[in-house]
Short mmCIF file of C-alpha atoms in Angstrom, two decimals:
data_model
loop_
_atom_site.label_atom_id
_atom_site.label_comp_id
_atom_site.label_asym_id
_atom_site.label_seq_id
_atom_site.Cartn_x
_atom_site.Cartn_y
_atom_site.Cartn_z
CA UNK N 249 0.00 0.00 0.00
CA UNK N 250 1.48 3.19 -0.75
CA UNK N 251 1.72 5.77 1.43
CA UNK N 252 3.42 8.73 0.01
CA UNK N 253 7.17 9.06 -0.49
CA UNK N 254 7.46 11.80 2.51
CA UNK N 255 5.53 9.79 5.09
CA UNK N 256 6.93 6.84 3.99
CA UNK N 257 10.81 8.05 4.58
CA UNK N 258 9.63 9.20 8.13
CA UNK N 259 7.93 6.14 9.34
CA UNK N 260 9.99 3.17 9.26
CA UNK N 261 8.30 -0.21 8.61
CA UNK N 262 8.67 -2.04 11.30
CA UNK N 263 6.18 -5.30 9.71
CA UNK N 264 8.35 -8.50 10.88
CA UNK N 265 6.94 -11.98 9.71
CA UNK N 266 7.31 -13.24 13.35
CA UNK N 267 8.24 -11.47 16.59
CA UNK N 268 9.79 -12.80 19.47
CA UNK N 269 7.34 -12.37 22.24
CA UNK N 270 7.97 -13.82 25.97
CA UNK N 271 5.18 -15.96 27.47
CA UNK N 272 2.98 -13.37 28.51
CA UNK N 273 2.73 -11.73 25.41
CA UNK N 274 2.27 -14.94 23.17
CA UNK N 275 -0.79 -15.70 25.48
CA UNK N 276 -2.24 -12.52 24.34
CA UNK N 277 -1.23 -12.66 21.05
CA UNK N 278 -2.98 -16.49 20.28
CA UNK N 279 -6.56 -15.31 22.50
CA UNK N 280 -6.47 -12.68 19.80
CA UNK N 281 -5.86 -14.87 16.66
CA UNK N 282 -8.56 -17.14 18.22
CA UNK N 283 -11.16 -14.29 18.81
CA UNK N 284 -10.41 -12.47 15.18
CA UNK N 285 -12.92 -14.60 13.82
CA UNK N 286 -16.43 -12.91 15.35
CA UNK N 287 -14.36 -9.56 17.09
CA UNK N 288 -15.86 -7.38 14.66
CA UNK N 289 -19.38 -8.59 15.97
CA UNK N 290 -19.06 -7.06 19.43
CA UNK N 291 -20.36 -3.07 19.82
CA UNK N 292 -18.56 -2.98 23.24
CA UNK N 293 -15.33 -2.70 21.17
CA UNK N 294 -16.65 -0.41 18.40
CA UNK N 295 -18.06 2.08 20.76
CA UNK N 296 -15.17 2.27 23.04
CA UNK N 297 -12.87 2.77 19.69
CA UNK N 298 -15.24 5.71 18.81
CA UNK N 299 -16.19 7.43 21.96
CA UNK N 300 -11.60 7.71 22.54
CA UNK N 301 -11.34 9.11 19.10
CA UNK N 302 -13.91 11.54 19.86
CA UNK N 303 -12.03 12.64 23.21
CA UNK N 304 -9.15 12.88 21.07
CA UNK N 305 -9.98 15.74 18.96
CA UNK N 306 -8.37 14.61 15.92
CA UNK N 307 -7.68 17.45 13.66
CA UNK N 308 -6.93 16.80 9.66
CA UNK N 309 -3.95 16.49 9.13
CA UNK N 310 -2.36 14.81 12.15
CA UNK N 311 -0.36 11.95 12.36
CA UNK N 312 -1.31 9.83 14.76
CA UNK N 313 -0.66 6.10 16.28
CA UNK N 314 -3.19 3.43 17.25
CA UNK N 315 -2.15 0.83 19.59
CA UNK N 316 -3.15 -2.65 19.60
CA UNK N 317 -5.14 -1.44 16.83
CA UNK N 318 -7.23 -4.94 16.53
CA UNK N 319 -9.38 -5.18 13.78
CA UNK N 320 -8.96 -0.99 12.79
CA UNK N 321 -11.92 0.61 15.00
CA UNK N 322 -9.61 3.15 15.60
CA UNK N 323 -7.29 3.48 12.98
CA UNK N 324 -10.05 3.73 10.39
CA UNK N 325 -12.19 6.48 12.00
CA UNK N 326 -9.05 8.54 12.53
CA UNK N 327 -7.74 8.11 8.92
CA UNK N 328 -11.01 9.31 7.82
CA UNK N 329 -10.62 11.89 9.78
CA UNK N 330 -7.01 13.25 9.32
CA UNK N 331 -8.12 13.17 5.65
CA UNK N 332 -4.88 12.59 3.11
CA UNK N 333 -2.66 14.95 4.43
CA UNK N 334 -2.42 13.49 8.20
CA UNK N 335 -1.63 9.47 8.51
CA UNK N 336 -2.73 6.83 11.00
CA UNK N 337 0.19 3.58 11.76
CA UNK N 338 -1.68 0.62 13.65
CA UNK N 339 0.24 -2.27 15.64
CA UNK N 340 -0.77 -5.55 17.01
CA UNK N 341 0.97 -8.42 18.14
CA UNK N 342 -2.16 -10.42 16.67
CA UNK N 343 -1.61 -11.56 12.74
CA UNK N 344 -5.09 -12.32 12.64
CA UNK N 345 -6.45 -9.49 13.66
CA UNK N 346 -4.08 -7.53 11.35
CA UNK N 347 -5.43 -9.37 8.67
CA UNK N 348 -8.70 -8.65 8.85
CA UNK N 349 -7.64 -4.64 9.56
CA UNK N 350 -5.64 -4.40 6.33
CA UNK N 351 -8.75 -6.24 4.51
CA UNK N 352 -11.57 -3.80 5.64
CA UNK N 353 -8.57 -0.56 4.88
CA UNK N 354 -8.30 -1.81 1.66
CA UNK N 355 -11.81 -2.18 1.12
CA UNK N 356 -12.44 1.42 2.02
CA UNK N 357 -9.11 2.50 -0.11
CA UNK N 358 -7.86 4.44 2.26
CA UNK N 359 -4.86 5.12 1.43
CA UNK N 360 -3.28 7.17 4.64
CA UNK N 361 -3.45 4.21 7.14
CA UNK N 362 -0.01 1.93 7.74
CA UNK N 363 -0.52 -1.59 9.59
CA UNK N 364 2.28 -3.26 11.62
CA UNK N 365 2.77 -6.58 13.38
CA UNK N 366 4.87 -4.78 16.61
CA UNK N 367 4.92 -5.24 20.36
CA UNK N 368 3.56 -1.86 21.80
CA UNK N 369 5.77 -2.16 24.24
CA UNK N 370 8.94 -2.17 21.91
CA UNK N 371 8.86 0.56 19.37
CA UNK N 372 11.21 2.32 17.42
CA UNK N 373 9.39 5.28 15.79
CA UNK N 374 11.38 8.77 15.59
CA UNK N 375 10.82 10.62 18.47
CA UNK N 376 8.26 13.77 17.87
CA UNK N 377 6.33 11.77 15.27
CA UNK N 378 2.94 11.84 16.42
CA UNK N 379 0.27 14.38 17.00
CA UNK N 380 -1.93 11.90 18.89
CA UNK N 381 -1.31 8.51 20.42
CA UNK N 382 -4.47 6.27 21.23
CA UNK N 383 -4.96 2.72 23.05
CA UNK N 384 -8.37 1.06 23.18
CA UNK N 385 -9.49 -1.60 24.77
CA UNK N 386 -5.48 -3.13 25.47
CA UNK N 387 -3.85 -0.63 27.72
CA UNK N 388 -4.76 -3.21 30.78
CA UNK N 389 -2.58 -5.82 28.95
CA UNK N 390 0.84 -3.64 29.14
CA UNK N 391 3.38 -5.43 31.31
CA UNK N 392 5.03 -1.86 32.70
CA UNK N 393 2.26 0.94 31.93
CA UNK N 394 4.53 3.83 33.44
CA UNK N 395 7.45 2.61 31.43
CA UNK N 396 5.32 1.76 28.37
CA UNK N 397 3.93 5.63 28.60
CA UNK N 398 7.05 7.28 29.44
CA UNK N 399 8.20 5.55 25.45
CA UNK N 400 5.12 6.58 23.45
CA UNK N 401 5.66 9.95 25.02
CA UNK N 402 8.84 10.23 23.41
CA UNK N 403 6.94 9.70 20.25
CA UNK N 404 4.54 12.46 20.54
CA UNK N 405 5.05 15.77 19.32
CA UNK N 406 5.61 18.37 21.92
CA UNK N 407 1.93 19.58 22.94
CA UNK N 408 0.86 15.87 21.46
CA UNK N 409 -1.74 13.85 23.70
CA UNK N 410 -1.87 10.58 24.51
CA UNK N 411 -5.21 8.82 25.50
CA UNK N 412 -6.09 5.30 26.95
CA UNK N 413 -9.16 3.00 27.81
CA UNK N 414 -9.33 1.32 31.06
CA UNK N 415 -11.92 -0.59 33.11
CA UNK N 416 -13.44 -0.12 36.71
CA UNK N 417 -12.56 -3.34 39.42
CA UNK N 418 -15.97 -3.68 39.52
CA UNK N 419 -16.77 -3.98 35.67
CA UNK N 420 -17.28 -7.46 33.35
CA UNK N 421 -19.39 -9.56 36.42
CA UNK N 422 -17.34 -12.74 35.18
CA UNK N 423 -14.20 -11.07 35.84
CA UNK N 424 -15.22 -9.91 39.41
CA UNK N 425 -16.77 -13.43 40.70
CA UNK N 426 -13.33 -14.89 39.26
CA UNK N 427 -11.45 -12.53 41.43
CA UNK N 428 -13.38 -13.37 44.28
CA UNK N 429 -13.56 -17.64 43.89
CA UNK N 430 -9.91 -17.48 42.80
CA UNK N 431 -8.88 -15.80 45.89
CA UNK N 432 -10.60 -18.23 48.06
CA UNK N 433 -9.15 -21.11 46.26
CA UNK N 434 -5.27 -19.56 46.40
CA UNK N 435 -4.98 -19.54 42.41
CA UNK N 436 -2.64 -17.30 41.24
CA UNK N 437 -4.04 -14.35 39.48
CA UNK N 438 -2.15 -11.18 38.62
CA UNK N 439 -4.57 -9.06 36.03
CA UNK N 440 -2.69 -6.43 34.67
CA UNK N 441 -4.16 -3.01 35.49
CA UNK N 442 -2.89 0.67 35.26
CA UNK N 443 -2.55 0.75 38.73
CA UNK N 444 -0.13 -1.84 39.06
CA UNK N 445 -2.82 -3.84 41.41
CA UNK N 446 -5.91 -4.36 40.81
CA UNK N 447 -9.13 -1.36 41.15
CA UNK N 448 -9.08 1.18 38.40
CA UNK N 449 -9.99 4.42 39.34
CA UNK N 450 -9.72 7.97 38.01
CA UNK N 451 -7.49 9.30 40.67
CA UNK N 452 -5.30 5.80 39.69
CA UNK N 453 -4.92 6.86 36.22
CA UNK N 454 -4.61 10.39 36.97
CA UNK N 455 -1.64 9.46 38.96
CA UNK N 456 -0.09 7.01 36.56
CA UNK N 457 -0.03 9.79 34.18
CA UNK N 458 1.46 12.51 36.33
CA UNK N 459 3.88 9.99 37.55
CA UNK N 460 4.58 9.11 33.69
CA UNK N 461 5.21 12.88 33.01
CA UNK N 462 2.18 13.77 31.24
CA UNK N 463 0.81 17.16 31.79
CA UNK N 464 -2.80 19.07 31.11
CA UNK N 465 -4.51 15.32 32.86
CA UNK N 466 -8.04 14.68 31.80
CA UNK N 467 -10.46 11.90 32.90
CA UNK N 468 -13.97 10.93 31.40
CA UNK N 469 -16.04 8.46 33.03
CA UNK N 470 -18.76 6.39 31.09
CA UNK N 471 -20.89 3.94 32.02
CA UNK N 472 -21.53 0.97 29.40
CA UNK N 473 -22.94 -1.55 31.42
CA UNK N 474 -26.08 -3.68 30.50
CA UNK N 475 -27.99 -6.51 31.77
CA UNK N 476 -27.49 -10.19 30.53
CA UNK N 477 -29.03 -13.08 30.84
CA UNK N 478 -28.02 -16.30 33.06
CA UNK N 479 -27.34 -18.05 30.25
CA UNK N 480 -24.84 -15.16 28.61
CA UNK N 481 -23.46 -14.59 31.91
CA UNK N 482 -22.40 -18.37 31.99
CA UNK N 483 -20.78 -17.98 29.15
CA UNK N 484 -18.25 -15.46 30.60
CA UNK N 485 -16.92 -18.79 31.85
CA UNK N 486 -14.56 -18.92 28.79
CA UNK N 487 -11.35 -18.20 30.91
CA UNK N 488 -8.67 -18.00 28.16
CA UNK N 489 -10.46 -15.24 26.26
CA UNK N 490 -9.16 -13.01 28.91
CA UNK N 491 -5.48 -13.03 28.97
CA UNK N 492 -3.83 -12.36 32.47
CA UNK N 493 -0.32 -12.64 33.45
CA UNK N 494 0.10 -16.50 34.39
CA UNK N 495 -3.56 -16.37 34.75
CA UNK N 496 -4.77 -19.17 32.31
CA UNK N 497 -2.24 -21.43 32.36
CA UNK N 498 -2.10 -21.78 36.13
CA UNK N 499 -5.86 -22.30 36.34
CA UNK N 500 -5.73 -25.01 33.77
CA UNK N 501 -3.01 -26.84 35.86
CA UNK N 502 -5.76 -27.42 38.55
CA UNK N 503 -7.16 -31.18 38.59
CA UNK N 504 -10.33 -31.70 36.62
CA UNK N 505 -12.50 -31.89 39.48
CA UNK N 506 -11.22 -28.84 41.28
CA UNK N 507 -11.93 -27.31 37.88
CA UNK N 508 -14.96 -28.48 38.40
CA UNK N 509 -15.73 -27.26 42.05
CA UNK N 510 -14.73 -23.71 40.56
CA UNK N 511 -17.19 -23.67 37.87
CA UNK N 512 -19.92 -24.63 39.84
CA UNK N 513 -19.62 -22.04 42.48
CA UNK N 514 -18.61 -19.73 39.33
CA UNK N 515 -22.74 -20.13 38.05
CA UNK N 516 -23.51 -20.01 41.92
CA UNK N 517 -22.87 -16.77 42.24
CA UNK N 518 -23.72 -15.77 38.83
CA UNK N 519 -27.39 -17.39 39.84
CA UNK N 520 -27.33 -15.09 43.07
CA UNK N 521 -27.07 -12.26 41.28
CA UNK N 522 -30.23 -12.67 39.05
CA UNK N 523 -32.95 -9.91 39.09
CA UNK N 524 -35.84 -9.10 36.83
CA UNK N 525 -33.84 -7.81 34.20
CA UNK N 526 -31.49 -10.36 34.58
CA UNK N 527 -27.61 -10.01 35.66
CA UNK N 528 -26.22 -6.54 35.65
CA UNK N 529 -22.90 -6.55 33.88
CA UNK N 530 -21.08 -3.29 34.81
CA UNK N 531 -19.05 -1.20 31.82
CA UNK N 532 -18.02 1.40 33.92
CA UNK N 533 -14.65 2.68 31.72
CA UNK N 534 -12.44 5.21 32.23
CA UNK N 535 -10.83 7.46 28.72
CA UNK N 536 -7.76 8.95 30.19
CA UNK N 537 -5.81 12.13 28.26
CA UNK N 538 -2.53 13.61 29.34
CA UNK N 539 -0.30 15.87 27.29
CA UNK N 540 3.17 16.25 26.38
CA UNK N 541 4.67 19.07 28.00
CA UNK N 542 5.53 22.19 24.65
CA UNK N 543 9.04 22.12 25.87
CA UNK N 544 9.58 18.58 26.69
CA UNK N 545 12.55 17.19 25.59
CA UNK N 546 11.79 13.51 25.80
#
């Protein structure tokens, strides 16, 4: 796909047929290839993408990166909206999902957007490149988020904003009950959050921000919870399509029957929580902003 010869001379490719990811980041990688397939059928995803573009205040012309880009949510709302004289570069760790990105770009011939299978937490991109960086739906997933901000920052231009998607503790009800059974039963579980624990709050991202070096701080709160049935809630059961530091794989090192014992008092409480409308699954998300200082040297 070409891009332009001036763009193309200041963003490096940095497409590899295979990277070397460590365990962690493999695990992420295949629950993404698997869930490629029907991603694109979820509005969760599609209205998160939107609502952080929107925050963003994308202005034509801007260059601007999309991590863990997915399927393109983001990438192709903001190349349609920095128009052909700004440019958009996605990265994923997930071929798949790269796959089908470059398929629905190519279907809309746009012509400004760049795809690239990278680790987000290992780029290389000239420093004062971007007018906007943007993470939906993934920033949970990064292994060091005050190290991982600290690099895009040096990639944004100075004044240039960065702007991330996180969860409450108390959203997804599958994740929450898990939380609670898997503490009682000792299994290891380390869910990466922004605050380096486990609840996500504003304050918490306002601070990992400020700590990060990001100026100007702003934090919207939106609530896009719904009820579900029983019978969806159950579902939430699916453990692996919710990658977690040594999450999965310890849990599916448990014998079959304690297995078992967990997924029964899993739909226990799940049954417990059952009202009228059925089982109130809370979205409550946080769209954090800060700013690169005008006279930052990073």
């Amino acid at each position: 796909m070409s891009l332009g010869s001036k763009k193309q001379s200041h963003f490096k490719p940095l497409m590899a047929k295979q990277l070397k990811l460590n365990d962690y980041k493999q695990q992420i990688a295949d629950v993404y290839n698997r869930r490629s397939h029907n991603y694109d059928e979820s509005q969760w995803h599609l209205k998160i993408a939107h609502r952080l573009v929107e925050y963003a205040q994308i202005s034509p012309g801007y260059d601007v990166l999309d991590i863990a880009t997915g399927t393109g949510h983001v990438a192709i709302e903001v190349a349609q909206r920095v128009g052909s004289s700004g440019k958009i570069v996605g990265v994923d760790i997930s071929t798949q999902m790269l796959t089908l990105a470059r398929r629905k770009v190519e279907a809309l011939s746009l012509s400004n957007v760049e795809l690239q299978l990278a680790d987000a937490e290992a780029l290389n991109f000239p420093a004062n490149s971007f007018e906007r960086i943007l993470c939906a739906n993934a920033f949970p997933l990064m292994t060091d988020m005050e190290a991982t901000l600290r690099q895009w920052m040096q990639f944004l231009k100075p004044n240039g904003l960065v702007g991330f998607h996180a969860l409450a503790d108390a959203a997804l009800v599958g994740v929450v009950i898990w939380q609670k059974i898997f503490e009682k039963y000792g299994v290891l579980q380390e869910f990466s959050q922004p605050t380096g624990t486990t609840a996500d709050t504003a304050e918490k991202c306002h601070n990992l921000l400020e700590r990060s070096g990001f100026e100007a701080i702003d934090i919207k709160t939106e609530q896009y919870g719904n009820y579900i049935s029983l019978e969806e809630a159950k579902q939430r059961w699916t453990i692996n399509s919710y990658p977690a530091p040594k999450f999965s794989n310890t849990l599916f090192q448990l014998p079959s029957e304690q297995l078992q014992e967990i997924k029964a008092e899993f739909d226990a409480q799940l049954e417990a929580l059952v009202t009228e409308q059925g089982i109130w699954n809370d979205g409550t998300s946080f769209f954090a902003f800060g700013r690169k200082g005008k006279n930052s040297e990073q």
